[in-house]
PDB file of C-alpha atoms in Angstrom:
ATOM      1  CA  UNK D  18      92.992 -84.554 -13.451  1.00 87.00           C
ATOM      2  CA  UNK D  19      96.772 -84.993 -14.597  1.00 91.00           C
ATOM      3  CA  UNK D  20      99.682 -84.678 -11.932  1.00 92.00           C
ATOM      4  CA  UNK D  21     103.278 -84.932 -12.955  1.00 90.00           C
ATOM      5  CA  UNK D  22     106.100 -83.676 -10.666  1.00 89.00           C
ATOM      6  CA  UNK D  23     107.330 -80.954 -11.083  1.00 87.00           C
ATOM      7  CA  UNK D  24     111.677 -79.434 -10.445  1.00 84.00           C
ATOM      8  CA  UNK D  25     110.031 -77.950  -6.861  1.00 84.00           C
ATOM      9  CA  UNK D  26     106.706 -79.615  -6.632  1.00 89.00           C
ATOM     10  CA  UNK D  27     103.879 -80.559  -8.985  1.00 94.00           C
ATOM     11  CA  UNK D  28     101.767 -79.849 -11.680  1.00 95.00           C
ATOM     12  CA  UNK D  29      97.947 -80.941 -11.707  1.00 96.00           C
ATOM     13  CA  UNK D  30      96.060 -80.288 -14.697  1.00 96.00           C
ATOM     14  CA  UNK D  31      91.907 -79.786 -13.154  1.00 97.00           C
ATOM     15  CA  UNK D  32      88.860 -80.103 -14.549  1.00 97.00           C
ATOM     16  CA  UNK D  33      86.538 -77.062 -13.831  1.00 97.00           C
ATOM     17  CA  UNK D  34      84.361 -79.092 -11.781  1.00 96.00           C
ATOM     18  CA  UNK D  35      87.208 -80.749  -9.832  1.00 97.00           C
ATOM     19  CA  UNK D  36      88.762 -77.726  -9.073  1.00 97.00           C
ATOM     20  CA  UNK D  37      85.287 -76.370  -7.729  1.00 97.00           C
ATOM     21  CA  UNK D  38      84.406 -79.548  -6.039  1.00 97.00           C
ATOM     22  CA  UNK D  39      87.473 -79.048  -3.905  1.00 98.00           C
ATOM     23  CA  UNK D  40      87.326 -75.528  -3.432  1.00 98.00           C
ATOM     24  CA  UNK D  41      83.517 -76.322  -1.870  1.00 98.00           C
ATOM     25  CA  UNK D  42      85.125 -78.681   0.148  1.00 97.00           C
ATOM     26  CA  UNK D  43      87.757 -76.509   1.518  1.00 98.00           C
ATOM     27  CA  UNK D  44      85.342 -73.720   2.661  1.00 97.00           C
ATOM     28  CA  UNK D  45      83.008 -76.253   4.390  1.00 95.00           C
ATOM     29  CA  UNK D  46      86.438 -78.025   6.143  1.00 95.00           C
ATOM     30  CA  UNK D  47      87.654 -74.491   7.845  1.00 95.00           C
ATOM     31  CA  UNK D  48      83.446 -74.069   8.201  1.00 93.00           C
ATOM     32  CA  UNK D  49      83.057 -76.974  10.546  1.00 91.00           C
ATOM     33  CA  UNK D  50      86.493 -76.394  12.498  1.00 92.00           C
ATOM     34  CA  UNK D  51      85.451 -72.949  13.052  1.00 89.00           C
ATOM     35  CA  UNK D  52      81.745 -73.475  13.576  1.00 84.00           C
ATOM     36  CA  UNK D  53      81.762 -76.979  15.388  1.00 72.00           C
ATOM     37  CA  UNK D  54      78.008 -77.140  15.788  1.00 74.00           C
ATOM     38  CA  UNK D  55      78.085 -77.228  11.717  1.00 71.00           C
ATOM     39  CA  UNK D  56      78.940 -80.859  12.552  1.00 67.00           C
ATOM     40  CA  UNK D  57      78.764 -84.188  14.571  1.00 69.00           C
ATOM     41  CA  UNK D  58      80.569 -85.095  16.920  1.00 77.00           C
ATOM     42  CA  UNK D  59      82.728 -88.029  14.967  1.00 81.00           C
ATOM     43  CA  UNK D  60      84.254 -85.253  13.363  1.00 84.00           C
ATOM     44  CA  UNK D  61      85.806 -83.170  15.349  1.00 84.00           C
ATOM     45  CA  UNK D  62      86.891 -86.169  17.528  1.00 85.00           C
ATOM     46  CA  UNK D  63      88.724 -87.554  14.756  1.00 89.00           C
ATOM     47  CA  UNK D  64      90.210 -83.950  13.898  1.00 92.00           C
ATOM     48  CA  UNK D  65      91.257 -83.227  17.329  1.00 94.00           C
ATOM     49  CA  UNK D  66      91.471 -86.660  19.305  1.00 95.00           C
ATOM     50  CA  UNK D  67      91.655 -86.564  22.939  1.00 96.00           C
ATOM     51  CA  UNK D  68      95.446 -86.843  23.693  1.00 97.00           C
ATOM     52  CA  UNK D  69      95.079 -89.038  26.842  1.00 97.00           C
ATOM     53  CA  UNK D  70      92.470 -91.671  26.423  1.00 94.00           C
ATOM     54  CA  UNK D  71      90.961 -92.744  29.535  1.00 92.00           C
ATOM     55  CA  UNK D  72      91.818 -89.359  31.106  1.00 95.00           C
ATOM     56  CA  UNK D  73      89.398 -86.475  30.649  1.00 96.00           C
ATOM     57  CA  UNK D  74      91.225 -83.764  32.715  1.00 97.00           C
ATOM     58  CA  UNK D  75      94.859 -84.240  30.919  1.00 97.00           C
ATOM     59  CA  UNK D  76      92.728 -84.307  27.653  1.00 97.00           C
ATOM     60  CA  UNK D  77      91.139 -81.520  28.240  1.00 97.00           C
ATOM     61  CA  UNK D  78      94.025 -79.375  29.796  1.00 97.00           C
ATOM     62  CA  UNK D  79      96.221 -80.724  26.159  1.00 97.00           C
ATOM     63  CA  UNK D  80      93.533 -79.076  24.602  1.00 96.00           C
ATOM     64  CA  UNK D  81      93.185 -76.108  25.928  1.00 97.00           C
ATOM     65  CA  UNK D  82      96.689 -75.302  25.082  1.00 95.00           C
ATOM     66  CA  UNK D  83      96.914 -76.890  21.605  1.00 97.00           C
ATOM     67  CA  UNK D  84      93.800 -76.508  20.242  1.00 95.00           C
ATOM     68  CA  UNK D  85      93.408 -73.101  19.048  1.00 96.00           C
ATOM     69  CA  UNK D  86      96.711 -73.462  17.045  1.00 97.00           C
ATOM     70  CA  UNK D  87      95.683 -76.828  15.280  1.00 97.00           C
ATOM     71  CA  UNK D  88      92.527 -75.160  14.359  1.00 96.00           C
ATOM     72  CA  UNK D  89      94.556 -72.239  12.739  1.00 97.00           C
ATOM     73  CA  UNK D  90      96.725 -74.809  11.325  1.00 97.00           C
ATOM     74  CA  UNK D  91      94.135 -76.506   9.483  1.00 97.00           C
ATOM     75  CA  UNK D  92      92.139 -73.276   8.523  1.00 97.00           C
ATOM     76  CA  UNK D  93      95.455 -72.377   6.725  1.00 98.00           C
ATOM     77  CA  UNK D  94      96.095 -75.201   5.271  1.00 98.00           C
ATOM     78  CA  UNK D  95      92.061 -75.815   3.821  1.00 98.00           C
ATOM     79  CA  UNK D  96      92.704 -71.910   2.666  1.00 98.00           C
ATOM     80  CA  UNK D  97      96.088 -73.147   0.730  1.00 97.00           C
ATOM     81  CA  UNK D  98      93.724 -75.228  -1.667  1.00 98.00           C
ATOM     82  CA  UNK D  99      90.854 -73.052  -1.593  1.00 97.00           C
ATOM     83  CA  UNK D 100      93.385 -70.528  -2.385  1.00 96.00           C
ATOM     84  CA  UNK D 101      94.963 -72.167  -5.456  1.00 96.00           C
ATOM     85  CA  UNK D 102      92.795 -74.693  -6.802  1.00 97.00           C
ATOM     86  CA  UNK D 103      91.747 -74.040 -10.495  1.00 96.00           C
ATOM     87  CA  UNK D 104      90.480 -74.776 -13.531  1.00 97.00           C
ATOM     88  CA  UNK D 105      93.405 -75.788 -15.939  1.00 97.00           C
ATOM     89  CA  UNK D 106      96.887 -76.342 -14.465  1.00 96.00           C
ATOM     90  CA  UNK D 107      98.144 -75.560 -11.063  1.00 96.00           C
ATOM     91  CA  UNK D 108     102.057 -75.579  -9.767  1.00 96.00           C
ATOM     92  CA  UNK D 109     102.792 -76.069  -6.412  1.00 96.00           C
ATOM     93  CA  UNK D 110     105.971 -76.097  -4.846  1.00 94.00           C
ATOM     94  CA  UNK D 111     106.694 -78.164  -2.321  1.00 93.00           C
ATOM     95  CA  UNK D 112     105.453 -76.258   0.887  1.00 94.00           C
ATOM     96  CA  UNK D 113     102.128 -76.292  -0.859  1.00 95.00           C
ATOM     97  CA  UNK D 114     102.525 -79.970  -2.039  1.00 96.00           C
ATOM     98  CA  UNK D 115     102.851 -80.391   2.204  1.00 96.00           C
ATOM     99  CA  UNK D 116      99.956 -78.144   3.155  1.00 96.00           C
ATOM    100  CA  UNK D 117      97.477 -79.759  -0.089  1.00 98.00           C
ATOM    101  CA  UNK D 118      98.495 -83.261   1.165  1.00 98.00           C
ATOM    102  CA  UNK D 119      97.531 -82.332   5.093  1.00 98.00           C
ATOM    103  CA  UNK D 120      94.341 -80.592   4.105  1.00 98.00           C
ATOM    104  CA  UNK D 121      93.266 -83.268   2.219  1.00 98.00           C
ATOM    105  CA  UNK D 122      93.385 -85.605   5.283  1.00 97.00           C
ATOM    106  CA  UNK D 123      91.302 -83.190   7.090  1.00 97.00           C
ATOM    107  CA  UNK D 124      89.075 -82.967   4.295  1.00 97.00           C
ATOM    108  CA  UNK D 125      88.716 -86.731   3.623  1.00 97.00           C
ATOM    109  CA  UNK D 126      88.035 -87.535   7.655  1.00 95.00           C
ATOM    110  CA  UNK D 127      84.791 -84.687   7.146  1.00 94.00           C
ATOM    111  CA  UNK D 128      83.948 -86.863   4.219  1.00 95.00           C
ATOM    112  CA  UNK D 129      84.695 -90.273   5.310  1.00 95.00           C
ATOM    113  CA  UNK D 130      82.620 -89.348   9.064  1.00 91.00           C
ATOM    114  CA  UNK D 131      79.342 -88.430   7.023  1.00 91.00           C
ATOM    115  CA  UNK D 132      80.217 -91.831   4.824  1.00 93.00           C
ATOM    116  CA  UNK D 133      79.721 -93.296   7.915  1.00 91.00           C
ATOM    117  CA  UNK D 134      83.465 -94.546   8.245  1.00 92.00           C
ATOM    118  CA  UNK D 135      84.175 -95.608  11.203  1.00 86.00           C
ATOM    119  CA  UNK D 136      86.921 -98.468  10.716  1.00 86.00           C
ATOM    120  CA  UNK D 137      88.832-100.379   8.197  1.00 86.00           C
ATOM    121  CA  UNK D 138      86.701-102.115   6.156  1.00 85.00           C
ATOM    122  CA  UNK D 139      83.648 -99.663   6.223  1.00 88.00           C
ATOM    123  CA  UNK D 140      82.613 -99.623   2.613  1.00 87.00           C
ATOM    124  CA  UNK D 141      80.346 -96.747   1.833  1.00 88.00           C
ATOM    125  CA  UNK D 142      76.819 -96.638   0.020  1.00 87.00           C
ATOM    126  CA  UNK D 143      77.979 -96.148  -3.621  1.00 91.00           C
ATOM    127  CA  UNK D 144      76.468 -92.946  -5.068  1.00 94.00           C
ATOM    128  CA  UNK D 145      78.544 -89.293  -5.489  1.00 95.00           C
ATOM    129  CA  UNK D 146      79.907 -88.373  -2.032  1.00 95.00           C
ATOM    130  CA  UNK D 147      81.309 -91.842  -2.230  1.00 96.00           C
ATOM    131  CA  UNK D 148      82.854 -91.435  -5.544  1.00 97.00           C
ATOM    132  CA  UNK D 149      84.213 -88.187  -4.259  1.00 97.00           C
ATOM    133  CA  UNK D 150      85.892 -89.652  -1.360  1.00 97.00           C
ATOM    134  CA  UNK D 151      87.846 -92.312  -3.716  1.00 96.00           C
ATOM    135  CA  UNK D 152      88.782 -89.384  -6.202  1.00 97.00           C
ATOM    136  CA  UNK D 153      90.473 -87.628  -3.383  1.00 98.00           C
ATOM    137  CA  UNK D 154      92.047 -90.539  -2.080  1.00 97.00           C
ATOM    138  CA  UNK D 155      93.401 -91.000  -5.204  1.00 97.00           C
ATOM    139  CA  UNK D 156      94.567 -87.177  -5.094  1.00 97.00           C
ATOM    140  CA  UNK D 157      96.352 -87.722  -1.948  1.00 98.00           C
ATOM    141  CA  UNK D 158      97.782 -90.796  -2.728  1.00 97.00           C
ATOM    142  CA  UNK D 159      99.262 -89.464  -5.863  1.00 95.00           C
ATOM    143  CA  UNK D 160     100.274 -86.422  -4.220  1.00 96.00           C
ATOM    144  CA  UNK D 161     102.174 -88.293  -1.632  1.00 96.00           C
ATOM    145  CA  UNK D 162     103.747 -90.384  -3.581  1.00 93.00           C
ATOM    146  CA  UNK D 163     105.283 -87.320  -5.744  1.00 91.00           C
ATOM    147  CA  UNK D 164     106.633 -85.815  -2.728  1.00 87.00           C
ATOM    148  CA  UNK D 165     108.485 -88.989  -1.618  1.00 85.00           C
ATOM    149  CA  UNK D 166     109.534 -89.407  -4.972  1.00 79.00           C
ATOM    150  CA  UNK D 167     108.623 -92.760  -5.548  1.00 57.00           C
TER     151      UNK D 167
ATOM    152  CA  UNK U   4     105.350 -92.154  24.980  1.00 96.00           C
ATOM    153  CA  UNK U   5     103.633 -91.736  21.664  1.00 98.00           C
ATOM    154  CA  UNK U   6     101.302 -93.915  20.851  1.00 98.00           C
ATOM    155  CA  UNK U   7      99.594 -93.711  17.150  1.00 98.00           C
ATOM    156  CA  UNK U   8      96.462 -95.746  16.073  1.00 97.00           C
ATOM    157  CA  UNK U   9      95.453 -96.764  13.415  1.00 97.00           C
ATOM    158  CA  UNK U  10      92.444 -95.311  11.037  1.00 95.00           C
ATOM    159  CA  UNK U  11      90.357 -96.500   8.368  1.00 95.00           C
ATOM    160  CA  UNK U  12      91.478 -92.395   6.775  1.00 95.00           C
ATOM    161  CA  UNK U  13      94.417 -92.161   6.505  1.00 96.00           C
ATOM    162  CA  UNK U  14      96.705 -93.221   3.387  1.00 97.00           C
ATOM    163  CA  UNK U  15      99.357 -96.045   3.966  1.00 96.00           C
ATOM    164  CA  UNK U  16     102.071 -93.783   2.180  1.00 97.00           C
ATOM    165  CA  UNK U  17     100.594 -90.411   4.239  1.00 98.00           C
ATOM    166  CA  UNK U  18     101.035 -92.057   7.416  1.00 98.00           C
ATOM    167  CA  UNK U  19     104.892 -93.280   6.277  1.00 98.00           C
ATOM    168  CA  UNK U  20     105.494 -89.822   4.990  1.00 97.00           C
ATOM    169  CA  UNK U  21     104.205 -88.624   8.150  1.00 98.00           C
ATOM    170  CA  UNK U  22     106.533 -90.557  10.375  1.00 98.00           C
ATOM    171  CA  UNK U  23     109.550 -89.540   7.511  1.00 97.00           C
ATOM    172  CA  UNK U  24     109.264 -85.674   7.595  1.00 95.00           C
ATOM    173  CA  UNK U  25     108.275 -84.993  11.169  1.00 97.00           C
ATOM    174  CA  UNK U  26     110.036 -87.737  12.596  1.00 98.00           C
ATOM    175  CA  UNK U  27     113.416 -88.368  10.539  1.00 97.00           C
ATOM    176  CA  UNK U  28     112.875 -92.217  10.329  1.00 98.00           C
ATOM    177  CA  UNK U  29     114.687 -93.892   7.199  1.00 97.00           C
ATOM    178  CA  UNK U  30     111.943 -95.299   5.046  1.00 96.00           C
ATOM    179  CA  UNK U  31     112.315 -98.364   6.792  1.00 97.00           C
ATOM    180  CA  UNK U  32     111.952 -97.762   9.743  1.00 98.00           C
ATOM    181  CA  UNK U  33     108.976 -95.526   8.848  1.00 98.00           C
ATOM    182  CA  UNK U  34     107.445 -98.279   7.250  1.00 98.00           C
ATOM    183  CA  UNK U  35     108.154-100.845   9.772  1.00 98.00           C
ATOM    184  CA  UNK U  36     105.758 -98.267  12.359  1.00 98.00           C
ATOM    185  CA  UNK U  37     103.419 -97.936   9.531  1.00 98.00           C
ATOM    186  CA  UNK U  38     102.625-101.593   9.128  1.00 98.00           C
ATOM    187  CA  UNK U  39     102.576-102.066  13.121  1.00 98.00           C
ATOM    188  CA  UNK U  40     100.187 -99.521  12.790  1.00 98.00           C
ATOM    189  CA  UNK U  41      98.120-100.928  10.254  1.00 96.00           C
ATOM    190  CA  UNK U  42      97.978-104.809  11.824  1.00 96.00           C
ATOM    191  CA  UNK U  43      98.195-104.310  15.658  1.00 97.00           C
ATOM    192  CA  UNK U  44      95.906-101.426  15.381  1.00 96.00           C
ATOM    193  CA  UNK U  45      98.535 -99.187  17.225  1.00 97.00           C
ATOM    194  CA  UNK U  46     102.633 -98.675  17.268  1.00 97.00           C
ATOM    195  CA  UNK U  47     104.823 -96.434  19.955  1.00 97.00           C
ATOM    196  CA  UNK U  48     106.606 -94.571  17.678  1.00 98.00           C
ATOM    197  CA  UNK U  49     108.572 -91.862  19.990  1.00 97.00           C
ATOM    198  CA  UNK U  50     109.632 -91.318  23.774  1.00 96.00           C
ATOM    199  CA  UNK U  51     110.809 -88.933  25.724  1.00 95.00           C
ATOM    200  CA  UNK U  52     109.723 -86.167  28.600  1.00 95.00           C
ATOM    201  CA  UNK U  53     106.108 -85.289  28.856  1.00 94.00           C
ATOM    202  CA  UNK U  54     106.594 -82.128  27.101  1.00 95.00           C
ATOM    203  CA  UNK U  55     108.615 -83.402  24.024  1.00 97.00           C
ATOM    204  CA  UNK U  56     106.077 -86.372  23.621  1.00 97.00           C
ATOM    205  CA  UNK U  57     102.991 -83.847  23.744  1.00 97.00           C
ATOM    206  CA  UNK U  58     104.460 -81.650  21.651  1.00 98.00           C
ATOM    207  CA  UNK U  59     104.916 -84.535  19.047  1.00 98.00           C
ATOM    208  CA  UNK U  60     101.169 -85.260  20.038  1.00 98.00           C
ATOM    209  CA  UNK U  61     100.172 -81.633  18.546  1.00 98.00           C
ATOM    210  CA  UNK U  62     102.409 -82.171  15.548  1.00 98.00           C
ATOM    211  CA  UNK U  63     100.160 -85.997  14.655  1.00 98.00           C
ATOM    212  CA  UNK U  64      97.031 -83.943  15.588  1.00 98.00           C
ATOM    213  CA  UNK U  65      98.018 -81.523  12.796  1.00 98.00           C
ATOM    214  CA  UNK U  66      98.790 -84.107  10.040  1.00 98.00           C
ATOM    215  CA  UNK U  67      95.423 -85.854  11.123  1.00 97.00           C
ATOM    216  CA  UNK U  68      97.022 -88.920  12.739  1.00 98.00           C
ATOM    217  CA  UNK U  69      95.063 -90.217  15.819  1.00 97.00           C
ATOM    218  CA  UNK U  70      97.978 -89.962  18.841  1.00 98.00           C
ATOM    219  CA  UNK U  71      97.573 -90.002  22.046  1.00 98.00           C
ATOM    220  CA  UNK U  72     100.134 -90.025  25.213  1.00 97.00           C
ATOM    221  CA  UNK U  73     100.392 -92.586  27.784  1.00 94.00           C
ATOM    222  CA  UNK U  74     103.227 -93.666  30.243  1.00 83.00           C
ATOM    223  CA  UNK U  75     103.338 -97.303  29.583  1.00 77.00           C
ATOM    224  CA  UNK U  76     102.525 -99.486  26.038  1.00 73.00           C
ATOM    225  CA  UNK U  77      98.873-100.094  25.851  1.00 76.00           C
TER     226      UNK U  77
END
């Protein structure tokens, strides 16, 4: 993986297997937020966090008017990386750069809840689905920092 | 107000891009709430009327920032 910015955006160079690895991901993501028995509960609490803690009935009336949107929200923006992810090199602009970077949170929070990480500090197991948490961390992080130009 | 907490997820420079683009804070100030975040556990980072603050409670909930609303600083 190679990411440079780009005029409008940037430009990632993948690997065929990173490209697939996050396509997987990206199905399973809008799997889980459409399918929520696919998954535990950690999940989906982290994904869509009670808005008044301490206060079931506001919670659950903020959620009954903002939930169906943040899950179409998220679908759309797991489908933007599904959608373009490839072997070789991808440009995004920067409306993509914006929906990669906020799928990737949602994708890393599935990933870091089956790590079993709960709170700062929580080092995962070492083995693959750790290494692929770190790799797209560093994705992110990279990503990120394009956008703000640093 | 809006309360956000902190995660062991989310990126430092996500969470001060977050607070830049939805939000309009200078970097500073962005990074200021960031770091309150990070050390307290928790930072108030916008006011307002119930409707405005839940709105900007949606809007966290999207990025993947745990928010949540209360009346008073926890």
């Amino acid at each position: 993986m190679r990411i440079a910015a780009a005029p409008d955006g940037v430009r990632i160079e993948f690997a065929a297997e990173e490209a697939g690895l996050l396509t997987v991901l990206a199905h399973q993501f809008v799997d889980v937020v459409r399918d929520p028995e696919l998954d535990d509960a950690p999940l989906l609490a982290s994904l869509f966090p009670d808005a008044y803690r301490g206060d079931a009935e506001a919670s659950a009336e903020f959620s009954r008017y903002t939930r169906d949107e943040l899950e179409e929200r998220k679908i759309a923006a797991a489908e933007r990386i599904s959608g373009t992810a490839r072997e070789g090199l991808v440009v995004l602009d920067a409306d993509e750069v914006e929906a990669w970077v906020r799928a990737l949170t949602g994708i890393r929070t599935m990933v870091g809840t089956r790590l079993g990480i709960r709170e700062d500090g929580d080092e995962p197991d070492a083995g693959p689905l750790a290494e692929i948490y770190g790799w797209l961390g560093e994705l992110q992080w990279v990503l990120v920092d394009t956008m703000e130009g640093a | 107000m809006l309360i956000v907490w902190n995660d062991p997820i989310n990126l430092m420079n996500y969470v001060v891009h977050v607070f830049r683009s939805y939000f309009g804070y200078p970097r500073e100030e962005a990074e200021r709430l960031m770091l309150l975040v990070h050390h307290k556990g928790h930072a108030v980072v916008a006011s307002g009327p119930r409707e405005e603050v839940e709105r900007h409670a949606q809007a966290m909930h999207d990025y993947g920032l745990q928010a949540t609303i209360a009346r008073d600083a926890p």
